[in-house]
Amino acid sequence: LMNNPKDLLWYFIDVDHNDETDPVKQRGPFALNEFRSMWRKKSVNNDTYVWADGMDDFQQIKMIPAMMTAMAHSPESTSVMMAGIKINLKKATWFYKDKAGVKQG
């Protein structure tokens, strides 16, 4: 159906609210690692319309399972989503409280 997302060059639709005459811009091409960087910076998200060779038309990232998987498994990611809460693993500290409620560890 689709090649591995990392083997493709990706384009996306960007809305430039400062350009009143032509606000819809096509950006790209980007390699997947560049796209992951934009994902982490929140420049693109799962509602962003993207296209790569082999696709009929632009589609939202959330409609492309291979792309969602690629974004979720970004190797440079240092945070995880747990129950919708983003946790920075580099800054996280682990502890427990004993029976008296005293912080340990």
CSV table of C-alpha atoms in Angstrom, one decimal:
chain,number,residue,atom,x,y,z
A,1,LEU,CA,0.0,0.0,0.0
A,2,MET,CA,2.6,2.6,1.1
A,3,ASN,CA,6.3,2.5,1.3
A,4,ASN,CA,8.1,2.9,4.6
A,5,PRO,CA,7.5,6.6,5.6
A,6,LYS,CA,11.2,7.1,6.2
A,7,ASP,CA,11.9,6.3,2.6
A,8,LEU,CA,9.6,9.0,1.3
A,9,LEU,CA,9.8,12.8,1.0
A,10,TRP,CA,6.8,14.5,2.7
A,11,TYR,CA,4.9,17.7,1.9
A,12,PHE,CA,2.3,19.3,4.1
A,13,ILE,CA,-0.3,22.0,4.0
A,14,ASP,CA,0.3,25.0,6.1
A,15,VAL,CA,-2.0,27.9,6.7
A,16,ASP,CA,-0.3,31.2,6.9
A,17,HIS,CA,-2.7,33.6,8.7
A,18,ASN,CA,-0.5,36.6,7.9
A,19,ASP,CA,-1.0,36.1,4.1
A,20,GLU,CA,-4.6,37.2,3.5
A,21,THR,CA,-4.5,36.8,-0.3
A,22,ASP,CA,-3.0,33.2,-0.4
A,23,PRO,CA,-3.0,31.7,3.2
A,24,VAL,CA,-2.7,28.1,2.2
A,25,LYS,CA,0.9,27.1,1.5
A,26,GLN,CA,2.4,23.7,0.5
A,27,ARG,CA,5.6,23.1,2.4
A,28,GLY,CA,8.2,20.5,1.5
A,29,PRO,CA,9.7,18.2,0.6
A,30,PHE,CA,10.9,17.0,4.0
A,31,ALA,CA,12.6,13.8,5.0
A,32,LEU,CA,10.9,11.9,7.8
A,33,ASN,CA,13.5,13.0,10.4
A,34,GLU,CA,12.9,16.7,9.5
A,35,PHE,CA,9.2,16.0,9.8
A,36,ARG,CA,9.7,14.4,13.3
A,37,SER,CA,11.5,17.5,14.3
A,38,MET,CA,8.6,19.7,13.3
A,39,TRP,CA,6.2,17.2,15.1
A,40,ARG,CA,8.2,17.6,18.3
A,41,LYS,CA,8.1,21.4,17.9
A,42,LYS,CA,4.3,21.2,17.3
A,43,SER,CA,4.7,22.8,13.9
A,44,VAL,CA,2.7,19.8,12.6
A,45,ASN,CA,0.3,17.6,14.4
A,46,ASN,CA,-2.1,14.7,13.6
A,47,ASP,CA,-4.6,17.0,12.0
A,48,THR,CA,-2.0,18.3,9.5
A,49,TYR,CA,-2.6,17.3,5.9
A,50,VAL,CA,0.4,15.6,4.3
A,51,TRP,CA,1.3,14.0,1.0
A,52,ALA,CA,4.0,11.7,-0.3
A,53,ASP,CA,4.7,9.9,-3.5
A,54,GLY,CA,2.3,7.1,-4.0
A,55,MET,CA,-0.7,8.8,-2.3
A,56,ASP,CA,-3.7,9.9,-4.3
A,57,ASP,CA,-4.2,13.2,-2.3
A,58,PHE,CA,-3.3,15.0,0.8
A,59,GLN,CA,-4.5,13.2,4.0
A,60,GLN,CA,-4.4,14.1,7.7
A,61,ILE,CA,-1.6,12.4,9.5
A,62,LYS,CA,-4.0,10.7,11.8
A,63,MET,CA,-5.5,8.9,8.8
A,64,ILE,CA,-2.2,7.4,7.8
A,65,PRO,CA,-1.3,4.6,10.3
A,66,ALA,CA,2.3,4.3,9.1
A,67,MET,CA,2.9,8.0,9.7
A,68,MET,CA,1.3,8.0,13.1
A,69,THR,CA,3.5,5.1,14.1
A,70,ALA,CA,6.6,6.9,12.7
A,71,MET,CA,5.7,10.0,14.7
A,72,ALA,CA,5.0,8.0,17.9
A,73,HIS,CA,8.3,6.2,17.7
A,74,SER,CA,10.4,9.2,17.1
A,75,PRO,CA,13.9,8.1,18.3
A,76,GLU,CA,14.9,11.5,19.6
A,77,SER,CA,11.8,11.7,21.8
A,78,THR,CA,12.6,12.1,25.5
A,79,SER,CA,9.1,12.2,26.8
A,80,VAL,CA,6.2,9.7,26.9
A,81,MET,CA,2.5,10.2,27.0
A,82,MET,CA,0.8,8.5,29.9
A,83,ALA,CA,-3.0,8.9,30.2
A,84,GLY,CA,-2.7,12.1,28.1
A,85,ILE,CA,-0.1,13.6,30.4
A,86,LYS,CA,3.3,14.4,28.9
A,87,ILE,CA,6.2,13.4,31.1
A,88,ASN,CA,9.7,14.5,30.4
A,89,LEU,CA,11.9,11.5,31.2
A,90,LYS,CA,15.1,13.5,31.5
A,91,LYS,CA,13.5,15.7,34.3
A,92,ALA,CA,11.5,13.0,36.0
A,93,THR,CA,12.4,11.9,39.5
A,94,TRP,CA,11.2,8.6,41.0
A,95,PHE,CA,10.3,8.2,44.6
A,96,TYR,CA,7.8,6.4,46.9
A,97,LYS,CA,6.3,7.3,50.2
A,98,ASP,CA,6.6,4.9,53.2
A,99,LYS,CA,3.8,4.1,55.6
A,100,ALA,CA,4.5,7.3,57.5
A,101,GLY,CA,4.2,9.3,54.2
A,102,VAL,CA,7.9,10.1,54.1
A,103,LYS,CA,9.4,10.4,50.7
A,104,GLN,CA,12.0,7.7,50.0
A,105,GLY,CA,14.4,7.2,47.0
